[in-house]
Amino acid sequence: MTRTSRARVARRIAAGAAYGGGGAGLIGAAVVGLVLAEVRLARRHVGNGGAGRVPVADGVYGHAYDTPGEPPLRLTMLGDSTAAGQGVHRAGQTPGALLASGLAAVAERPVELRNVAVPGARSDDLDRQVGVVLSAPCPVPDICVIMVGANDVTHRMHPTRSVRHLSAAVRRLRTAGAEVVVGTCPDLGTIEPVQQPLRWLARRASRQLAAAQTIGVVEQGGRTVSLGDLLGPEFEANPRELFGPDNYHPSAEGYATAAMAVLPTVCAALGLWPEEERPDVSRREGFLPVARAAAEAASEAGTEVTAAMPAGPRGPWALLKRRRRRRVPEAEPASRPL
């Protein structure tokens, strides 16, 4: 599928999510029987992504930067098993802990991490998760990072419904005053036990959903980072290093790779990234119609999309950035539980 076609499909899905229409399906009815047969075979090897213990990483990171009278930045993780950090054994290996440590180093300020993500969660669980975050007695987070979408594809949730739930979650968090960064649906075509033709279909479905997620998130004032193309080639080339023991969830190295891609956008959302916000033409950055930017991002590692200009004849516009990644420092143990 070309990027132009992907942009067209993503726009239809996002429009269906916004206005209640059916939108476009991820796969055609003619291949459903074949896909289901392949899914059953694959699940014998990888399960459904919902089991296993997740390390508890909540707490304060970067205590070396403590300043009397200055509260820590507040970071909250929402979403599925990827956001929770399933597949690793130590709290410091989870993406939340890695992002908290990296953010603390860039901001030179402690970061308080809270993780409400749930393994196996789909986008329809975000309403509950956002409710947990906003009903807490503690202040609204400075920034929320959402990673979701893989279970929507594997459980065949209709993409318009998926995007509708994600968009509503971003809207609620932005209205409450939190910045929001979404790591879009990863490339499920890289899971080792999945065979053709499901591998090709999973990749196509993943990228269609990621592009539609980008449109929905940007229209609600959030930012997105593409995880699909980032994790895809690297996981495919190094499955033993970047996948965990279940061949489904990332290993510690895989989570570090994802965190390294998301950290610059998290810092930029908080005004902490030193790079210019203007596009760098030499790096193929620029202002694009949001659907085209979404399609570009779904196919390129670590690409950020954020709202830019008011809507014009071709719809809303977005800024596509390819930020330089920084090494994420190894997470230290949290200084105290929440």
Short mmCIF file of C-alpha atoms in Angstrom, two decimals:
data_model
loop_
_atom_site.label_atom_id
_atom_site.label_comp_id
_atom_site.label_asym_id
_atom_site.label_seq_id
_atom_site.Cartn_x
_atom_site.Cartn_y
_atom_site.Cartn_z
CA MET A 1 0.00 0.00 0.00
CA THR A 2 1.38 3.42 -0.98
CA ARG A 3 1.57 6.29 1.47
CA THR A 4 -1.07 8.15 -0.54
CA SER A 5 -3.43 5.19 -0.21
CA ARG A 6 -2.60 4.85 3.48
CA ALA A 7 -3.34 8.55 4.01
CA ARG A 8 -6.72 8.13 2.30
CA VAL A 9 -7.64 5.10 4.42
CA ALA A 10 -6.42 6.77 7.62
CA ARG A 11 -8.53 9.83 6.89
CA ARG A 12 -11.64 7.66 6.35
CA ILE A 13 -11.02 5.80 9.61
CA ALA A 14 -10.45 9.02 11.55
CA ALA A 15 -13.53 10.63 9.99
CA GLY A 16 -15.58 7.59 10.95
CA ALA A 17 -14.28 7.87 14.50
CA ALA A 18 -15.12 11.56 14.70
CA TYR A 19 -18.56 11.43 13.12
CA GLY A 20 -19.76 7.98 14.02
CA GLY A 21 -19.53 6.39 10.57
CA GLY A 22 -18.26 2.94 9.80
CA GLY A 23 -15.03 4.08 8.23
CA ALA A 24 -12.75 1.56 6.56
CA GLY A 25 -12.07 -1.94 7.83
CA LEU A 26 -8.56 -3.18 8.45
CA ILE A 27 -8.93 -6.34 6.37
CA GLY A 28 -11.42 -7.56 3.80
CA ALA A 29 -14.04 -10.21 4.50
CA ALA A 30 -12.56 -12.54 1.87
CA VAL A 31 -9.45 -13.16 3.99
CA VAL A 32 -11.07 -13.36 7.44
CA GLY A 33 -11.15 -17.17 7.51
CA LEU A 34 -7.48 -17.44 6.55
CA VAL A 35 -6.47 -14.80 9.05
CA LEU A 36 -8.35 -16.46 11.90
CA ALA A 37 -6.65 -19.79 11.14
CA GLU A 38 -3.25 -18.12 11.19
CA VAL A 39 -4.11 -16.23 14.40
CA ARG A 40 -5.01 -19.46 16.18
CA LEU A 41 -1.69 -20.98 15.13
CA ALA A 42 0.29 -17.90 16.16
CA ARG A 43 -1.40 -17.65 19.56
CA ARG A 44 -0.12 -21.10 20.48
CA HIS A 45 3.34 -19.55 20.39
CA VAL A 46 2.89 -15.96 21.54
CA GLY A 47 -0.35 -15.94 23.57
CA ASN A 48 -2.51 -12.82 23.53
CA GLY A 49 -0.20 -10.40 25.29
CA GLY A 50 -2.17 -10.37 28.51
CA ALA A 51 -0.35 -12.66 30.94
CA GLY A 52 2.73 -12.34 33.08
CA ARG A 53 3.99 -10.23 35.96
CA VAL A 54 4.81 -6.57 35.33
CA PRO A 55 7.43 -4.81 37.49
CA VAL A 56 6.09 -1.90 39.53
CA ALA A 57 8.12 1.17 38.56
CA ASP A 58 6.06 3.94 40.21
CA GLY A 59 8.09 6.45 42.18
CA VAL A 60 10.40 9.45 41.89
CA TYR A 61 13.39 9.39 39.54
CA GLY A 62 16.30 11.82 39.34
CA HIS A 63 16.40 12.61 43.06
CA ALA A 64 19.92 14.01 42.52
CA TYR A 65 18.20 17.05 40.99
CA ASP A 66 16.08 17.79 44.07
CA THR A 67 15.59 21.54 44.63
CA PRO A 68 13.84 22.75 47.78
CA GLY A 69 10.44 24.18 47.00
CA GLU A 70 10.31 22.86 43.41
CA PRO A 71 7.95 19.91 42.91
CA PRO A 72 8.93 17.08 40.55
CA LEU A 73 7.56 16.85 37.04
CA ARG A 74 4.69 14.37 36.87
CA LEU A 75 4.73 11.66 34.17
CA THR A 76 1.92 9.12 33.75
CA MET A 77 1.92 6.07 31.48
CA LEU A 78 -1.34 4.71 30.06
CA GLY A 79 -2.18 1.94 27.62
CA ASP A 80 -1.39 -1.74 27.22
CA SER A 81 1.38 -4.19 28.10
CA THR A 82 3.97 -2.18 26.16
CA ALA A 83 3.29 0.90 28.26
CA ALA A 84 3.23 -1.23 31.41
CA GLY A 85 6.57 -2.87 30.59
CA GLN A 86 5.53 -6.49 30.40
CA GLY A 87 8.33 -8.84 29.40
CA VAL A 88 11.14 -7.49 31.60
CA HIS A 89 12.02 -8.39 35.17
CA ARG A 90 13.27 -5.14 36.72
CA ALA A 91 11.35 -1.90 37.23
CA GLY A 92 14.23 0.12 35.78
CA GLN A 93 13.86 -1.70 32.44
CA THR A 94 10.27 -0.59 31.84
CA PRO A 95 9.61 2.23 29.36
CA GLY A 96 8.07 4.38 32.09
CA ALA A 97 11.18 4.19 34.27
CA LEU A 98 13.45 4.82 31.29
CA LEU A 99 11.41 7.84 30.19
CA ALA A 100 11.28 9.21 33.75
CA SER A 101 15.05 8.92 34.12
CA GLY A 102 15.66 10.46 30.70
CA LEU A 103 13.25 13.33 31.33
CA ALA A 104 14.85 14.02 34.71
CA ALA A 105 18.29 14.19 33.09
CA VAL A 106 17.13 16.62 30.38
CA ALA A 107 15.04 18.80 32.73
CA GLU A 108 17.55 18.53 35.60
CA ARG A 109 14.55 18.04 37.82
CA PRO A 110 13.06 15.00 39.55
CA VAL A 111 10.25 13.16 37.78
CA GLU A 112 7.40 11.40 39.55
CA LEU A 113 6.19 8.38 37.58
CA ARG A 114 2.78 6.78 37.81
CA ASN A 115 1.78 3.88 35.56
CA VAL A 116 -1.86 2.90 35.12
CA ALA A 117 -1.37 0.83 31.94
CA VAL A 118 -2.79 -2.70 31.94
CA PRO A 119 -1.44 -5.71 30.00
CA GLY A 120 -3.96 -6.84 27.43
CA ALA A 121 -5.76 -3.49 27.39
CA ARG A 122 -7.38 -2.17 24.24
CA SER A 123 -8.27 1.40 23.43
CA ASP A 124 -11.70 1.02 25.01
CA ASP A 125 -9.98 0.70 28.41
CA LEU A 126 -8.48 4.18 28.11
CA ASP A 127 -11.68 5.80 29.39
CA ARG A 128 -11.27 3.90 32.67
CA GLN A 129 -7.53 4.60 32.85
CA VAL A 130 -8.01 8.32 32.26
CA GLY A 131 -10.69 8.32 34.96
CA VAL A 132 -8.19 6.80 37.40
CA VAL A 133 -5.63 9.47 36.53
CA LEU A 134 -7.97 12.45 36.76
CA SER A 135 -9.81 11.29 39.89
CA ALA A 136 -6.62 10.89 41.90
CA PRO A 137 -6.01 13.38 44.73
CA CYS A 138 -2.60 14.26 43.29
CA PRO A 139 -2.27 17.09 40.71
CA VAL A 140 -2.92 16.51 37.01
CA PRO A 141 0.20 15.06 35.33
CA ASP A 142 2.45 17.43 33.43
CA ILE A 143 2.64 14.86 30.65
CA CYS A 144 0.96 11.57 29.80
CA VAL A 145 2.40 8.95 27.47
CA ILE A 146 -0.04 6.48 25.89
CA MET A 147 1.03 3.30 24.09
CA VAL A 148 -1.91 1.35 22.68
CA GLY A 149 -3.20 -0.34 19.55
CA ALA A 150 -1.63 -3.79 19.24
CA ASN A 151 -4.46 -5.55 21.07
CA ASP A 152 -7.02 -3.64 19.00
CA VAL A 153 -5.56 -5.26 15.88
CA THR A 154 -5.19 -8.77 17.30
CA HIS A 155 -8.73 -8.69 18.73
CA ARG A 156 -10.13 -7.18 15.51
CA MET A 157 -11.58 -4.08 17.16
CA HIS A 158 -12.99 -1.88 14.41
CA PRO A 159 -10.44 0.87 13.71
CA THR A 160 -12.98 3.69 13.90
CA ARG A 161 -13.95 2.53 17.37
CA SER A 162 -10.31 2.24 18.36
CA VAL A 163 -9.49 5.76 17.20
CA ARG A 164 -12.65 7.16 18.78
CA HIS A 165 -11.63 5.88 22.23
CA LEU A 166 -8.05 7.12 21.86
CA SER A 167 -9.16 10.56 20.67
CA ALA A 168 -11.57 10.90 23.59
CA ALA A 169 -8.81 9.98 26.05
CA VAL A 170 -6.44 12.57 24.58
CA ARG A 171 -9.17 15.21 24.62
CA ARG A 172 -9.94 14.60 28.30
CA LEU A 173 -6.28 14.75 29.31
CA ARG A 174 -5.59 17.88 27.26
CA THR A 175 -8.69 19.58 28.66
CA ALA A 176 -7.43 18.81 32.16
CA GLY A 177 -4.13 20.53 31.32
CA ALA A 178 -1.77 17.60 30.61
CA GLU A 179 0.48 17.34 27.57
CA VAL A 180 -0.06 14.06 25.72
CA VAL A 181 2.32 11.95 23.62
CA VAL A 182 1.04 8.76 21.96
CA GLY A 183 3.29 5.96 20.76
CA THR A 184 1.19 4.64 17.89
CA CYS A 185 0.43 1.00 17.10
CA PRO A 186 3.61 -1.08 16.69
CA ASP A 187 4.28 -3.23 13.64
CA LEU A 188 2.74 -6.60 14.45
CA GLY A 189 4.22 -8.04 11.27
CA THR A 190 7.51 -8.50 13.12
CA ILE A 191 6.29 -11.05 15.69
CA GLU A 192 8.43 -14.11 14.98
CA PRO A 193 5.90 -16.98 15.13
CA VAL A 194 3.42 -15.16 12.87
CA GLN A 195 3.60 -16.61 9.35
CA GLN A 196 2.53 -15.32 5.94
CA PRO A 197 0.02 -14.18 4.89
CA LEU A 198 -0.93 -13.04 8.40
CA ARG A 199 2.45 -11.29 8.74
CA TRP A 200 1.71 -9.07 5.73
CA LEU A 201 -1.87 -8.45 6.85
CA ALA A 202 -0.77 -7.66 10.40
CA ARG A 203 1.78 -5.15 9.10
CA ARG A 204 -0.81 -3.51 6.87
CA ALA A 205 -3.42 -3.36 9.63
CA SER A 206 -0.88 -2.00 12.13
CA ARG A 207 0.22 0.82 9.85
CA GLN A 208 -3.32 1.75 8.87
CA LEU A 209 -4.29 2.00 12.52
CA ALA A 210 -1.13 3.94 13.42
CA ALA A 211 -1.86 6.50 10.71
CA ALA A 212 -5.49 6.87 11.80
CA GLN A 213 -4.39 7.18 15.45
CA THR A 214 -2.07 10.00 14.45
CA ILE A 215 -4.87 11.98 12.82
CA GLY A 216 -7.15 11.52 15.83
CA VAL A 217 -4.48 12.45 18.38
CA VAL A 218 -3.18 15.51 16.53
CA GLU A 219 -6.71 16.84 16.05
CA GLN A 220 -7.17 16.71 19.84
CA GLY A 221 -3.94 18.61 20.56
CA GLY A 222 -1.61 15.70 21.28
CA ARG A 223 1.61 14.54 19.62
CA THR A 224 2.43 11.14 18.20
CA VAL A 225 5.59 9.12 17.70
CA SER A 226 5.65 6.23 15.25
CA LEU A 227 6.77 2.99 16.87
CA GLY A 228 5.87 0.71 13.96
CA ASP A 229 8.71 1.41 11.57
CA LEU A 230 11.13 2.01 14.43
CA LEU A 231 10.54 -1.34 16.08
CA GLY A 232 9.83 -3.20 12.85
CA PRO A 233 13.22 -3.37 11.09
CA GLU A 234 15.18 -3.40 14.35
CA PHE A 235 13.07 -6.17 15.87
CA GLU A 236 13.10 -8.09 12.61
CA ALA A 237 16.89 -7.88 12.34
CA ASN A 238 17.58 -8.58 16.02
CA PRO A 239 14.68 -10.68 17.35
CA ARG A 240 16.81 -12.42 19.97
CA GLU A 241 17.99 -9.11 21.43
CA LEU A 242 14.88 -6.95 21.03
CA PHE A 243 12.11 -9.45 21.80
CA GLY A 244 11.64 -10.91 25.25
CA PRO A 245 11.42 -14.61 26.15
CA ASP A 246 7.80 -14.84 24.91
CA ASN A 247 8.78 -13.58 21.41
CA TYR A 248 5.92 -11.09 21.71
CA HIS A 249 6.87 -8.31 24.11
CA PRO A 250 10.06 -6.24 23.81
CA SER A 251 13.13 -7.16 25.83
CA ALA A 252 14.97 -4.61 27.97
CA GLU A 253 16.90 -3.54 24.86
CA GLY A 254 13.66 -3.27 22.87
CA TYR A 255 12.04 -1.04 25.48
CA ALA A 256 15.18 1.13 25.59
CA THR A 257 14.95 1.53 21.81
CA ALA A 258 11.30 2.61 22.07
CA ALA A 259 11.99 4.97 24.99
CA MET A 260 14.86 6.58 23.09
CA ALA A 261 12.45 7.37 20.24
CA VAL A 262 9.69 8.78 22.48
CA LEU A 263 11.88 10.83 24.86
CA PRO A 264 12.64 13.73 22.47
CA THR A 265 8.93 14.29 21.84
CA VAL A 266 8.14 14.09 25.56
CA CYS A 267 10.79 16.74 26.22
CA ALA A 268 9.62 18.89 23.29
CA ALA A 269 6.04 18.80 24.55
CA LEU A 270 7.29 20.28 27.83
CA GLY A 271 9.46 22.89 26.11
CA LEU A 272 12.69 21.18 27.14
CA TRP A 273 14.11 20.01 23.80
CA PRO A 274 16.93 22.23 22.51
CA GLU A 275 16.18 21.77 18.79
CA GLU A 276 14.35 24.40 16.79
CA GLU A 277 10.65 23.77 16.28
CA ARG A 278 11.01 24.93 12.69
CA PRO A 279 11.29 22.08 10.16
CA ASP A 280 14.72 21.05 8.92
CA VAL A 281 14.39 20.57 5.17
CA SER A 282 17.63 18.58 5.02
CA ARG A 283 15.98 15.94 7.21
CA ARG A 284 12.78 15.92 5.15
CA GLU A 285 10.77 17.67 7.84
CA GLY A 286 7.96 20.00 7.00
CA PHE A 287 4.33 21.09 7.20
CA LEU A 288 1.94 18.62 5.59
CA PRO A 289 -1.79 17.90 5.53
CA VAL A 290 -2.36 15.83 8.65
CA ALA A 291 -3.39 12.69 6.74
CA ARG A 292 -0.24 12.77 4.64
CA ALA A 293 1.93 13.41 7.71
CA ALA A 294 0.24 10.46 9.43
CA ALA A 295 0.97 8.16 6.50
CA GLU A 296 4.61 9.30 6.39
CA ALA A 297 4.99 8.74 10.13
CA ALA A 298 3.50 5.25 10.01
CA SER A 299 6.40 4.17 7.80
CA GLU A 300 9.37 5.92 9.39
CA ALA A 301 11.23 5.32 12.65
CA GLY A 302 10.57 7.68 15.53
CA THR A 303 8.76 10.29 13.44
CA GLU A 304 6.83 12.90 15.42
CA VAL A 305 3.61 14.53 14.26
CA THR A 306 2.04 17.51 16.01
CA ALA A 307 -0.62 20.06 15.11
CA ALA A 308 0.65 23.05 13.17
CA MET A 309 -1.65 25.26 11.11
CA PRO A 310 -5.40 25.89 11.09
CA ALA A 311 -7.46 23.83 8.69
CA GLY A 312 -7.25 24.81 5.03
CA PRO A 313 -8.71 23.53 1.76
CA ARG A 314 -6.93 20.20 2.28
CA GLY A 315 -7.93 19.87 5.93
CA PRO A 316 -5.84 20.31 9.12
CA TRP A 317 -2.06 20.60 8.78
CA ALA A 318 0.66 19.11 10.92
CA LEU A 319 4.38 19.48 11.53
CA LEU A 320 6.37 16.33 10.81
CA LYS A 321 9.66 16.17 12.73
CA ARG A 322 12.49 13.63 12.80
CA ARG A 323 14.12 14.55 16.07
CA ARG A 324 17.63 13.44 16.87
CA ARG A 325 17.46 10.72 19.48
CA ARG A 326 19.45 10.86 22.67
CA ARG A 327 20.62 7.90 24.63
CA VAL A 328 18.20 7.18 27.45
CA PRO A 329 20.10 6.90 30.75
CA GLU A 330 19.71 3.67 32.66
CA ALA A 331 16.89 4.07 35.14
CA GLU A 332 17.88 4.20 38.76
CA PRO A 333 15.57 2.67 41.38
CA ALA A 334 12.68 4.95 42.28
CA SER A 335 13.37 6.80 45.51
CA ARG A 336 9.96 6.08 46.94
CA PRO A 337 6.78 4.29 45.95
CA LEU A 338 3.66 6.31 45.24
#
